[in-house]
Amino acid sequence: MTILSFLAILGVGIGAGFINVIAGGGSLLTLPILIFFGLPSAVANGTNRIALMAQNIVAIISYRKDGYFDGKFSLLLAIPALIGSIVGAQIAVNIPDDLFNRILSIVMIVVLVIMIWKPHKNLSAASSQDSRMKKVGLVLIFFFIGIYGGFIQAGVGFVIIAALTLVTGLSLVKINSIKVFVVAVYTLSALVVFVVNDQIHWGYGITLAIGTSLGAFLGSKFAVKHGDKWIQRFLVVAVIAMAIRLFFFT
C-alpha cells in the first residue's frame, strides 16, 4: 500500500460509512475504488466484506443496547441468507473480471435509481396472509437475497427493507436491526469463501474497515439539516462516473 492509496481508501471508507447511516449504498463507492486501485474484481469483492463486517457488528451492538434486536426472527432469516451467500460468493470468485465489472456497473445504476425513487417507502404489509406462510415466504426470499449479497452486496439493504416492509409491516428501526444482523451473518460466510480462495487484500480491507466504522460513528452522531440531500447529489455523480468507468473501461 502507498500513502496515496491508504488515504484514498480510508477517505472513501469514511464517506461510505457516513452514507450508509444517512441513506445507504456505501458499497457503491467502496467496491469500485478497490477495483480502481488495481485489485482484481474477486479480491476487491472479498476485501470489501471486511469493512461490511466491522460496520454491521457496530450496528448490531447499538441496536441491542437500544432494545430493538429480535434474535429469533433475525436468526430465522439469517440462516437461509447464509446458505445463499455461499453460493453467491462462489460465483463471484469464479466469474471473469470484465464480466463482473460490467454487471457491477449495471447494478450500481439500478441501485442508484432505487435510492432516489425509494419505492420501499410506499410499500405496506400484506397483513391478511397467514403468519406461517409469511415466514416460509421470507425464508425463500432471504435465500435469494443471500445469493445476491454473496455475489455483489451493493444495494442489498434496500432489497431487505422492501421485503420486510411488504411482508411484515415492522417499523423501519426494527427492520434495520434485522437487516444488519442478517447482513453480518451472511457476510461472515461469504468472507470465509473469499479467504479460502485467497481473494482478500488485508491491508486495504482493514483500512476500509477503520474508515467505514469511523464514518458510521460520525454519521450517527451528527445530523446535518438537509445533509441527506447533499449526500445523495454527491452519490449520484460519483456512482454514474464510476459505473461508466467500469462498463466501458474494464
Coordinates of N, CA and C in Angstrom, one line a residue:
M1 N 0.8 -1.2 0.0 CA 0.0 0.0 0.0 C 0.9 1.3 0.0
T2 N 0.5 2.2 -0.8 CA 1.2 3.5 -0.8 C 0.4 4.4 0.1
I3 N 1.0 5.6 0.4 CA 0.3 6.6 1.3 C -0.9 7.1 0.6
L4 N -0.8 7.3 -0.7 CA -2.0 7.8 -1.5 C -3.1 6.8 -1.5
S5 N -2.9 5.5 -1.7 CA -3.9 4.5 -1.7 C -4.5 4.4 -0.3
F6 N -3.7 4.4 0.8 CA -4.1 4.4 2.1 C -5.1 5.5 2.4
L7 N -4.7 6.7 2.1 CA -5.5 7.9 2.4 C -6.8 7.9 1.6
A8 N -6.7 7.5 0.3 CA -7.9 7.4 -0.5 C -8.9 6.4 -0.1
I9 N -8.4 5.2 0.3 CA -9.4 4.2 0.7 C -9.9 4.5 2.1
L10 N -9.1 5.1 3.0 CA -9.6 5.5 4.3 C -10.7 6.6 4.1
G11 N -10.4 7.5 3.2 CA -11.4 8.6 3.0 C -12.7 8.1 2.4
V12 N -12.6 7.2 1.4 CA -13.8 6.6 0.8 C -14.6 5.8 1.8
G13 N -13.8 5.1 2.7 CA -14.5 4.3 3.8 C -15.2 5.2 4.7
I14 N -14.7 6.3 5.1 CA -15.4 7.3 6.0 C -16.6 7.8 5.3
G15 N -16.5 8.1 4.0 CA -17.7 8.6 3.3 C -18.8 7.5 3.2
A16 N -18.3 6.3 2.9 CA -19.3 5.2 2.7 C -20.0 4.9 4.0
G17 N -19.2 4.9 5.1 CA -19.8 4.6 6.4 C -20.9 5.6 6.8
F18 N -20.5 6.9 6.5 CA -21.5 8.0 6.8 C -22.7 7.9 5.9
I19 N -22.5 7.6 4.6 CA -23.6 7.4 3.7 C -24.5 6.3 4.1
N20 N -23.9 5.2 4.5 CA -24.7 4.0 5.0 C -25.7 4.4 6.1
V21 N -25.2 5.2 7.0 CA -26.0 5.6 8.2 C -27.1 6.6 7.7
I22 N -26.8 7.5 6.9 CA -27.7 8.5 6.5 C -28.7 8.0 5.4
A23 N -28.2 7.3 4.4 CA -29.1 6.9 3.3 C -28.9 5.5 2.9
G24 N -27.7 4.9 2.9 CA -27.5 3.6 2.4 C -26.8 3.6 1.0
G25 N -26.1 2.5 0.7 CA -25.5 2.3 -0.6 C -24.0 2.6 -0.6
G26 N -23.4 2.5 0.6 CA -22.0 2.8 0.6 C -21.1 1.9 -0.2
S27 N -21.5 0.7 -0.4 CA -20.7 -0.2 -1.2 C -20.6 0.2 -2.7
L28 N -21.5 1.1 -3.1 CA -21.4 1.6 -4.5 C -20.1 2.5 -4.6
L29 N -19.5 2.9 -3.5 CA -18.3 3.6 -3.6 C -17.1 2.8 -3.2
T30 N -17.2 1.9 -2.2 CA -16.1 1.1 -1.7 C -15.6 0.1 -2.7
L31 N -16.5 -0.6 -3.3 CA -16.2 -1.7 -4.3 C -15.5 -1.1 -5.5
P32 N -16.0 -0.1 -6.2 CA -15.3 0.4 -7.3 C -13.9 1.0 -7.0
I33 N -13.8 1.7 -5.8 CA -12.5 2.3 -5.5 C -11.4 1.2 -5.3
L34 N -11.8 0.1 -4.8 CA -10.8 -1.0 -4.7 C -10.4 -1.6 -6.0
I35 N -11.3 -1.6 -6.9 CA -11.0 -2.1 -8.3 C -10.1 -1.1 -9.0
F36 N -10.4 0.2 -8.8 CA -9.6 1.3 -9.5 C -8.2 1.3 -9.0
F37 N -8.0 0.8 -7.7 CA -6.6 0.8 -7.2 C -5.9 -0.5 -7.6
G38 N -6.5 -1.2 -8.5 CA -5.7 -2.3 -9.1 C -6.1 -3.7 -8.6
L39 N -7.0 -3.8 -7.7 CA -7.4 -5.2 -7.2 C -8.2 -5.9 -8.2
P40 N -8.0 -7.2 -8.5 CA -8.9 -8.0 -9.3 C -10.3 -7.9 -8.7
S41 N -11.3 -8.1 -9.5 CA -12.7 -7.9 -9.0 C -13.0 -8.8 -7.8
A42 N -12.6 -10.1 -7.9 CA -12.9 -11.0 -6.8 C -12.2 -10.6 -5.5
V43 N -11.0 -10.1 -5.7 CA -10.2 -9.7 -4.5 C -10.9 -8.4 -3.9
A44 N -11.3 -7.5 -4.7 CA -12.0 -6.3 -4.3 C -13.3 -6.6 -3.6
N45 N -14.0 -7.6 -4.1 CA -15.3 -8.0 -3.6 C -15.1 -8.7 -2.2
G46 N -14.0 -9.5 -2.1 CA -13.8 -10.1 -0.8 C -13.2 -9.1 0.2
T47 N -12.4 -8.2 -0.2 CA -11.8 -7.2 0.7 C -12.9 -6.3 1.3
N48 N -13.9 -6.0 0.5 CA -15.0 -5.1 0.9 C -15.8 -5.7 2.0
R49 N -15.7 -7.1 2.1 CA -16.5 -7.8 3.2 C -16.0 -7.5 4.6
I50 N -14.7 -7.2 4.7 CA -14.1 -6.9 6.0 C -14.7 -5.7 6.6
A51 N -14.8 -4.6 5.7 CA -15.4 -3.4 6.2 C -16.9 -3.6 6.5
L52 N -17.6 -4.4 5.7 CA -19.0 -4.6 6.0 C -19.2 -5.3 7.3
M53 N -18.3 -6.3 7.6 CA -18.4 -7.0 8.9 C -18.3 -6.0 10.1
A54 N -17.2 -5.2 10.0 CA -16.9 -4.3 11.1 C -18.1 -3.3 11.3
Q55 N -18.6 -2.8 10.2 CA -19.7 -1.8 10.3 C -21.0 -2.4 10.9
N56 N -21.3 -3.6 10.4 CA -22.6 -4.3 10.9 C -22.5 -4.8 12.3
I57 N -21.3 -5.2 12.8 CA -21.1 -5.5 14.2 C -21.3 -4.4 15.1
V58 N -20.8 -3.2 14.7 CA -21.0 -2.0 15.5 C -22.5 -1.7 15.5
A59 N -23.2 -1.8 14.4 CA -24.7 -1.5 14.4 C -25.5 -2.5 15.2
I60 N -25.1 -3.8 15.2 CA -25.8 -4.8 16.0 C -25.7 -4.4 17.5
I61 N -24.5 -4.1 17.9 CA -24.3 -3.7 19.3 C -25.1 -2.6 19.7
S62 N -25.2 -1.6 18.8 CA -26.0 -0.4 19.1 C -27.5 -0.7 19.2
Y63 N -28.0 -1.5 18.3 CA -29.4 -1.9 18.3 C -29.8 -2.7 19.5
R64 N -28.9 -3.6 19.9 CA -29.1 -4.4 21.1 C -29.2 -3.5 22.4
K65 N -28.3 -2.5 22.5 CA -28.3 -1.6 23.6 C -29.6 -0.8 23.7
D66 N -30.2 -0.5 22.5 CA -31.4 0.3 22.4 C -32.6 -0.6 22.5
G67 N -32.5 -1.9 22.6 CA -33.6 -2.8 22.8 C -34.4 -3.1 21.6
Y68 N -33.9 -3.0 20.4 CA -34.6 -3.2 19.1 C -34.3 -4.6 18.5
F69 N -33.4 -5.3 19.1 CA -32.9 -6.6 18.5 C -33.9 -7.7 18.8
D70 N -34.3 -8.4 17.7 CA -35.2 -9.6 17.8 C -34.3 -10.8 17.3
G71 N -33.7 -11.5 18.3 CA -32.8 -12.5 18.0 C -33.4 -13.7 17.2
K72 N -34.5 -14.2 17.6 CA -35.1 -15.4 17.0 C -35.5 -15.1 15.5
F73 N -36.2 -14.0 15.3 CA -36.7 -13.7 14.0 C -35.5 -13.4 13.1
S74 N -34.5 -12.7 13.6 CA -33.3 -12.3 12.8 C -32.6 -13.6 12.4
L75 N -32.4 -14.5 13.3 CA -31.7 -15.8 13.0 C -32.5 -16.6 12.0
L76 N -33.8 -16.6 12.1 CA -34.6 -17.3 11.1 C -34.3 -16.9 9.7
L77 N -34.1 -15.6 9.5 CA -33.9 -15.1 8.2 C -32.4 -15.1 7.8
A78 N -31.5 -15.1 8.8 CA -30.1 -15.1 8.6 C -29.6 -16.5 8.1
I79 N -30.2 -17.6 8.5 CA -29.8 -18.9 8.1 C -29.9 -19.2 6.6
P80 N -31.1 -18.9 6.0 CA -31.2 -19.1 4.6 C -30.3 -18.1 3.8
A81 N -30.2 -16.9 4.3 CA -29.3 -15.9 3.7 C -27.8 -16.4 3.7
L82 N -27.4 -17.0 4.8 CA -26.1 -17.5 4.9 C -25.8 -18.6 3.9
I83 N -26.8 -19.5 3.7 CA -26.6 -20.6 2.7 C -26.5 -20.0 1.3
G84 N -27.4 -19.1 1.0 CA -27.4 -18.4 -0.3 C -26.1 -17.7 -0.6
S85 N -25.6 -17.0 0.5 CA -24.4 -16.2 0.3 C -23.2 -17.1 -0.1
I86 N -23.1 -18.3 0.4 CA -22.0 -19.2 0.0 C -22.1 -19.5 -1.5
V87 N -23.3 -19.7 -2.0 CA -23.5 -19.9 -3.5 C -23.1 -18.6 -4.2
G88 N -23.5 -17.4 -3.8 CA -23.2 -16.2 -4.4 C -21.7 -15.9 -4.4
A89 N -21.1 -16.1 -3.3 CA -19.7 -15.8 -3.2 C -18.8 -16.7 -4.1
Q90 N -19.3 -17.9 -4.2 CA -18.5 -18.9 -5.1 C -18.6 -18.4 -6.5
I91 N -19.8 -17.9 -6.9 CA -20.0 -17.4 -8.3 C -19.0 -16.2 -8.5
A92 N -19.0 -15.3 -7.5 CA -18.1 -14.1 -7.6 C -16.7 -14.4 -7.7
V93 N -16.2 -15.5 -7.0 CA -14.8 -15.9 -7.0 C -14.4 -16.4 -8.4
N94 N -15.4 -17.0 -9.1 CA -15.1 -17.7 -10.4 C -15.4 -16.9 -11.6
I95 N -16.1 -15.8 -11.5 CA -16.6 -15.0 -12.7 C -15.4 -14.2 -13.2
P96 N -15.3 -14.0 -14.5 CA -14.2 -13.2 -15.1 C -14.3 -11.7 -14.7
D97 N -13.2 -11.1 -14.5 CA -13.2 -9.7 -14.1 C -14.0 -8.7 -14.9
D98 N -13.8 -8.8 -16.2 CA -14.5 -7.9 -17.1 C -16.1 -8.0 -17.0
L99 N -16.5 -9.3 -16.9 CA -17.9 -9.5 -16.8 C -18.5 -9.0 -15.4
F100 N -17.7 -9.3 -14.4 CA -18.1 -8.8 -13.1 C -18.2 -7.3 -13.0
N101 N -17.3 -6.6 -13.6 CA -17.2 -5.2 -13.6 C -18.4 -4.6 -14.4
R102 N -18.8 -5.2 -15.5 CA -20.0 -4.7 -16.2 C -21.3 -5.0 -15.5
I103 N -21.4 -6.2 -14.8 CA -22.5 -6.4 -14.0 C -22.6 -5.4 -12.9
L104 N -21.5 -5.2 -12.2 CA -21.5 -4.2 -11.1 C -21.9 -2.8 -11.6
S105 N -21.5 -2.4 -12.8 CA -21.8 -1.1 -13.3 C -23.3 -1.0 -13.5
I106 N -23.9 -2.0 -14.0 CA -25.4 -2.0 -14.2 C -26.1 -2.0 -12.9
V107 N -25.7 -2.8 -12.0 CA -26.3 -2.9 -10.6 C -26.2 -1.5 -9.9
M108 N -25.0 -0.8 -10.1 CA -24.9 0.5 -9.5 C -25.9 1.5 -9.9
I109 N -26.2 1.5 -11.2 CA -27.2 2.4 -11.8 C -28.6 2.0 -11.3
V110 N -28.9 0.7 -11.3 CA -30.2 0.3 -10.8 C -30.4 0.6 -9.3
V111 N -29.4 0.4 -8.5 CA -29.5 0.7 -7.1 C -29.6 2.2 -6.9
L112 N -28.9 3.0 -7.7 CA -29.0 4.4 -7.6 C -30.4 4.9 -7.9
V113 N -31.1 4.4 -8.9 CA -32.5 4.7 -9.2 C -33.4 4.4 -8.0
I114 N -33.1 3.2 -7.4 CA -33.9 2.8 -6.2 C -33.7 3.8 -5.1
M115 N -32.5 4.2 -4.9 CA -32.1 5.1 -3.8 C -32.9 6.4 -3.9
I116 N -33.0 6.9 -5.2 CA -33.7 8.2 -5.5 C -35.2 8.0 -5.4
W117 N -35.7 7.0 -6.0 CA -37.1 6.7 -6.1 C -37.7 6.3 -4.8
K118 N -37.0 5.4 -4.1 CA -37.4 4.9 -2.8 C -38.7 4.2 -2.8
P119 N -38.9 3.2 -3.7 CA -40.2 2.5 -3.8 C -40.6 1.8 -2.5
H120 N -39.6 1.4 -1.7 CA -39.9 0.6 -0.5 C -40.7 1.5 0.5
K121 N -40.6 2.8 0.4 CA -41.4 3.7 1.3 C -42.9 3.6 1.1
N122 N -43.2 3.2 -0.1 CA -44.6 3.2 -0.5 C -45.3 1.8 -0.3
L123 N -44.5 0.9 0.2 CA -45.0 -0.5 0.5 C -45.7 -0.6 1.8
S124 N -46.7 -1.5 1.8 CA -47.4 -1.8 3.1 C -47.5 -3.3 3.3
A125 N -47.6 -3.7 4.5 CA -47.6 -5.1 4.9 C -48.9 -5.8 4.4
A126 N -48.7 -7.0 3.9 CA -49.8 -7.9 3.5 C -50.3 -8.6 4.7
S127 N -51.1 -7.9 5.6 CA -51.5 -8.4 6.9 C -52.5 -9.6 6.8
S128 N -53.1 -9.8 5.6 CA -54.1 -10.8 5.5 C -53.5 -12.2 5.4
Q129 N -52.2 -12.3 5.1 CA -51.6 -13.5 4.9 C -51.4 -14.2 6.3
D130 N -51.4 -15.6 6.3 CA -51.1 -16.3 7.5 C -49.7 -16.1 7.9
S131 N -49.5 -16.1 9.2 CA -48.1 -15.8 9.8 C -47.1 -16.9 9.4
R132 N -47.6 -18.1 9.4 CA -46.7 -19.2 9.0 C -46.3 -19.1 7.5
M133 N -47.2 -18.7 6.6 CA -46.9 -18.6 5.2 C -46.0 -17.4 5.0
K134 N -46.1 -16.4 5.8 CA -45.2 -15.2 5.7 C -43.8 -15.7 6.0
K135 N -43.6 -16.5 7.0 CA -42.3 -16.9 7.4 C -41.7 -17.8 6.4
V136 N -42.5 -18.7 5.8 CA -42.0 -19.6 4.7 C -41.5 -18.7 3.5
G137 N -42.4 -17.8 3.2 CA -42.0 -16.9 2.1 C -40.8 -16.1 2.3
L138 N -40.6 -15.6 3.5 CA -39.4 -14.8 3.9 C -38.2 -15.7 3.8
V139 N -38.3 -16.9 4.3 CA -37.1 -17.8 4.2 C -36.6 -18.0 2.8
L140 N -37.6 -18.2 1.9 CA -37.2 -18.3 0.5 C -36.6 -17.0 -0.1
I141 N -37.3 -15.9 0.2 CA -36.8 -14.6 -0.2 C -35.4 -14.4 0.2
F142 N -35.1 -14.7 1.5 CA -33.8 -14.4 2.1 C -32.7 -15.3 1.6
F143 N -33.1 -16.5 1.1 CA -32.1 -17.4 0.5 C -31.6 -16.7 -0.8
F144 N -32.5 -16.1 -1.6 CA -32.1 -15.4 -2.8 C -31.4 -14.1 -2.5
I145 N -31.8 -13.5 -1.5 CA -31.1 -12.2 -1.0 C -29.7 -12.6 -0.7
G146 N -29.5 -13.7 0.0 CA -28.1 -14.2 0.4 C -27.3 -14.4 -0.9
I147 N -27.9 -15.0 -1.9 CA -27.1 -15.3 -3.2 C -26.6 -13.9 -3.7
Y148 N -27.5 -13.0 -3.8 CA -27.2 -11.7 -4.3 C -26.1 -11.0 -3.4
G149 N -26.3 -11.0 -2.1 CA -25.4 -10.4 -1.2 C -24.0 -11.1 -1.3
G150 N -24.0 -12.4 -1.4 CA -22.7 -13.1 -1.5 C -22.0 -12.7 -2.8
F151 N -22.8 -12.5 -3.8 CA -22.2 -12.2 -5.2 C -21.7 -10.8 -5.3
I152 N -22.5 -9.8 -5.0 CA -22.1 -8.4 -5.1 C -22.3 -7.6 -3.9
Q153 N -23.4 -7.7 -3.2 CA -23.7 -6.9 -1.9 C -24.3 -5.6 -2.1
A154 N -23.8 -4.8 -3.1 CA -24.2 -3.4 -3.3 C -25.7 -3.3 -3.4
G155 N -26.3 -2.5 -2.5 CA -27.7 -2.2 -2.6 C -28.6 -3.3 -1.9
V156 N -28.0 -4.3 -1.3 CA -28.9 -5.4 -0.8 C -29.7 -4.9 0.4
G157 N -29.3 -3.8 1.1 CA -30.1 -3.3 2.1 C -31.5 -2.8 1.7
F158 N -31.5 -2.2 0.5 CA -32.8 -1.8 0.0 C -33.8 -2.9 -0.3
V159 N -33.2 -4.0 -0.8 CA -34.0 -5.2 -1.0 C -34.5 -5.8 0.3
I160 N -33.7 -5.8 1.3 CA -34.1 -6.4 2.6 C -35.2 -5.5 3.2
I161 N -35.0 -4.2 3.1 CA -36.1 -3.2 3.6 C -37.4 -3.4 2.9
A162 N -37.3 -3.5 1.6 CA -38.5 -3.7 0.8 C -39.3 -5.0 1.2
A163 N -38.5 -6.1 1.3 CA -39.1 -7.4 1.6 C -39.8 -7.4 3.0
L164 N -39.1 -6.9 4.0 CA -39.6 -6.9 5.3 C -40.8 -5.9 5.5
T165 N -40.7 -4.8 4.8 CA -41.8 -3.9 4.8 C -43.1 -4.5 4.2
L166 N -42.9 -5.1 3.1 CA -44.0 -5.7 2.4 C -44.7 -6.8 3.1
V167 N -43.9 -7.7 3.7 CA -44.4 -8.9 4.3 C -44.7 -8.7 5.8
T168 N -44.0 -7.9 6.5 CA -44.1 -7.8 8.0 C -44.8 -6.5 8.5
G169 N -44.5 -5.4 7.8 CA -45.0 -4.2 8.3 C -44.4 -3.7 9.6
L170 N -43.2 -4.2 9.9 CA -42.4 -3.7 11.1 C -42.0 -2.3 10.9
S171 N -41.6 -1.6 12.0 CA -41.1 -0.3 11.9 C -39.7 -0.3 11.2
L172 N -39.3 0.8 10.7 CA -38.1 0.9 10.0 C -36.9 0.6 10.9
V173 N -37.0 1.0 12.2 CA -36.0 0.8 13.1 C -35.8 -0.7 13.4
K174 N -36.9 -1.4 13.5 CA -36.8 -2.9 13.8 C -36.3 -3.6 12.5
I175 N -36.7 -3.1 11.3 CA -36.3 -3.7 10.1 C -34.8 -3.5 9.9
N176 N -34.3 -2.3 10.2 CA -32.8 -2.1 10.1 C -32.0 -2.9 11.1
S177 N -32.6 -3.2 12.3 CA -31.9 -4.1 13.3 C -31.8 -5.5 12.7
I178 N -32.9 -5.9 12.1 CA -32.8 -7.3 11.4 C -31.8 -7.3 10.3
K179 N -31.9 -6.2 9.5 CA -31.0 -6.1 8.3 C -29.6 -6.3 8.7
V180 N -29.1 -5.5 9.7 CA -27.7 -5.5 10.0 C -27.2 -6.9 10.5
F181 N -28.1 -7.6 11.2 CA -27.8 -8.9 11.7 C -27.7 -9.9 10.6
V182 N -28.7 -9.9 9.7 CA -28.7 -10.8 8.6 C -27.4 -10.6 7.7
V183 N -27.2 -9.3 7.4 CA -26.0 -9.0 6.6 C -24.7 -9.4 7.2
A184 N -24.6 -9.2 8.5 CA -23.4 -9.6 9.3 C -23.2 -11.1 9.2
V185 N -24.2 -11.9 9.4 CA -24.1 -13.3 9.3 C -23.7 -13.9 8.0
Y186 N -24.4 -13.4 6.9 CA -24.1 -14.0 5.6 C -22.8 -13.4 5.1
T187 N -22.4 -12.2 5.5 CA -21.1 -11.6 5.1 C -20.0 -12.4 5.7
L188 N -20.2 -12.9 6.9 CA -19.1 -13.8 7.5 C -18.9 -15.0 6.7
S189 N -20.0 -15.7 6.3 CA -19.9 -16.9 5.5 C -19.3 -16.6 4.1
A190 N -19.7 -15.5 3.5 CA -19.1 -15.1 2.2 C -17.7 -14.8 2.4
L191 N -17.3 -14.1 3.4 CA -15.9 -13.8 3.7 C -15.1 -15.0 3.8
V192 N -15.6 -16.1 4.4 CA -14.8 -17.3 4.5 C -14.5 -17.9 3.1
V193 N -15.5 -17.8 2.2 CA -15.3 -18.3 0.9 C -14.2 -17.6 0.2
F194 N -14.2 -16.2 0.4 CA -13.1 -15.4 -0.3 C -11.8 -15.7 0.4
V195 N -11.7 -15.9 1.7 CA -10.5 -16.2 2.4 C -9.9 -17.5 1.9
V196 N -10.8 -18.5 1.9 CA -10.3 -19.9 1.4 C -9.8 -19.8 0.0
N197 N -10.4 -19.0 -0.8 CA -9.9 -18.8 -2.2 C -8.8 -17.8 -2.4
D198 N -8.3 -17.3 -1.2 CA -7.2 -16.3 -1.2 C -7.5 -15.1 -2.1
Q199 N -8.7 -14.5 -1.8 CA -9.2 -13.4 -2.6 C -9.4 -12.2 -1.6
I200 N -8.5 -11.9 -0.7 CA -8.6 -10.8 0.2 C -7.3 -10.0 0.2
H201 N -7.4 -8.7 0.2 CA -6.2 -7.8 0.4 C -6.4 -7.3 1.9
W202 N -5.7 -7.8 2.8 CA -5.9 -7.5 4.2 C -5.6 -6.0 4.6
G203 N -4.6 -5.5 3.9 CA -4.2 -4.1 4.2 C -5.3 -3.2 3.8
Y204 N -5.8 -3.3 2.6 CA -6.9 -2.5 2.1 C -8.2 -2.7 2.9
G205 N -8.4 -4.0 3.3 CA -9.6 -4.4 4.0 C -9.7 -3.7 5.4
I206 N -8.6 -3.8 6.1 CA -8.5 -3.2 7.5 C -8.6 -1.7 7.4
T207 N -7.9 -1.1 6.4 CA -8.0 0.3 6.2 C -9.5 0.8 5.9
L208 N -10.1 0.0 5.1 CA -11.5 0.3 4.7 C -12.4 0.1 5.9
A209 N -12.2 -0.9 6.7 CA -13.0 -1.2 7.9 C -12.9 0.0 8.9
I210 N -11.7 0.5 9.1 CA -11.5 1.6 10.0 C -12.2 2.8 9.5
G211 N -12.2 3.1 8.2 CA -12.8 4.2 7.6 C -14.3 4.1 7.7
T212 N -14.9 3.0 7.4 CA -16.4 2.8 7.4 C -16.9 2.9 8.9
S213 N -16.2 2.3 9.8 CA -16.6 2.4 11.2 C -16.6 3.8 11.7
L214 N -15.5 4.6 11.3 CA -15.4 6.0 11.7 C -16.5 6.8 11.1
G215 N -16.8 6.5 9.8 CA -17.8 7.2 9.1 C -19.2 6.9 9.7
A216 N -19.5 5.7 10.0 CA -20.7 5.3 10.7 C -20.9 6.0 12.0
F217 N -19.8 6.1 12.8 CA -19.9 6.8 14.0 C -20.2 8.3 13.8
L218 N -19.5 8.9 12.9 CA -19.8 10.3 12.6 C -21.2 10.6 12.1
G219 N -21.7 9.6 11.2 CA -23.0 9.8 10.7 C -24.1 9.6 11.7
S220 N -23.8 8.8 12.7 CA -24.8 8.6 13.8 C -24.8 9.7 14.8
K221 N -23.7 10.4 14.9 CA -23.6 11.5 15.9 C -24.0 12.9 15.4
F222 N -23.8 13.1 14.1 CA -24.1 14.4 13.6 C -25.1 14.4 12.5
A223 N -26.3 15.0 12.8 CA -27.4 15.0 11.9 C -27.4 16.5 11.3
V224 N -26.9 16.6 10.1 CA -26.9 17.9 9.5 C -28.2 18.2 8.7
K225 N -28.8 19.3 8.9 CA -30.0 19.7 8.2 C -29.8 19.5 6.7
H226 N -30.7 18.8 6.1 CA -30.7 18.5 4.6 C -29.5 17.8 4.2
G227 N -28.7 17.2 5.1 CA -27.5 16.6 4.7 C -27.7 15.4 3.8
D228 N -28.8 14.7 4.0 CA -29.0 13.5 3.1 C -29.2 13.9 1.7
K229 N -29.8 15.1 1.4 CA -29.9 15.5 0.0 C -28.6 15.8 -0.6
W230 N -27.7 16.5 0.1 CA -26.4 16.8 -0.4 C -25.6 15.5 -0.7
I231 N -25.7 14.5 0.3 CA -25.0 13.3 0.1 C -25.6 12.5 -1.1
Q232 N -26.9 12.6 -1.3 CA -27.5 11.9 -2.5 C -27.0 12.5 -3.8
R233 N -26.9 13.9 -3.8 CA -26.4 14.5 -5.0 C -25.0 14.1 -5.3
F234 N -24.1 14.1 -4.3 CA -22.8 13.6 -4.5 C -22.7 12.2 -5.0
L235 N -23.6 11.3 -4.4 CA -23.6 9.9 -4.7 C -24.0 9.7 -6.1
V236 N -25.0 10.5 -6.6 CA -25.5 10.3 -8.0 C -24.3 10.6 -9.0
V237 N -23.6 11.7 -8.8 CA -22.5 12.0 -9.7 C -21.4 10.9 -9.6
A238 N -21.0 10.6 -8.4 CA -19.9 9.6 -8.2 C -20.2 8.2 -8.8
V239 N -21.4 7.8 -8.5 CA -21.8 6.4 -8.9 C -21.9 6.4 -10.5
I240 N -22.5 7.4 -11.1 CA -22.6 7.4 -12.5 C -21.2 7.4 -13.2
A241 N -20.3 8.2 -12.6 CA -19.0 8.3 -13.2 C -18.3 6.9 -13.0
M242 N -18.4 6.3 -11.9 CA -17.7 5.0 -11.6 C -18.4 3.9 -12.5
A243 N -19.7 4.0 -12.7 CA -20.4 2.9 -13.5 C -19.9 3.0 -14.9
I244 N -19.8 4.2 -15.5 CA -19.3 4.4 -16.8 C -17.9 3.9 -17.0
R245 N -17.1 4.2 -16.0 CA -15.7 3.7 -16.0 C -15.6 2.2 -16.0
L246 N -16.4 1.6 -15.1 CA -16.4 0.1 -15.0 C -16.9 -0.5 -16.3
F247 N -18.0 0.0 -16.9 CA -18.6 -0.6 -18.0 C -17.8 -0.5 -19.3
F248 N -17.2 0.7 -19.5 CA -16.6 0.9 -20.8 C -15.1 0.7 -20.8
F249 N -14.5 0.8 -19.5 CA -13.0 0.7 -19.4 C -12.6 -0.3 -18.4
T250 N -13.1 -1.5 -18.6 CA -12.8 -2.6 -17.6 C -11.4 -3.1 -17.8

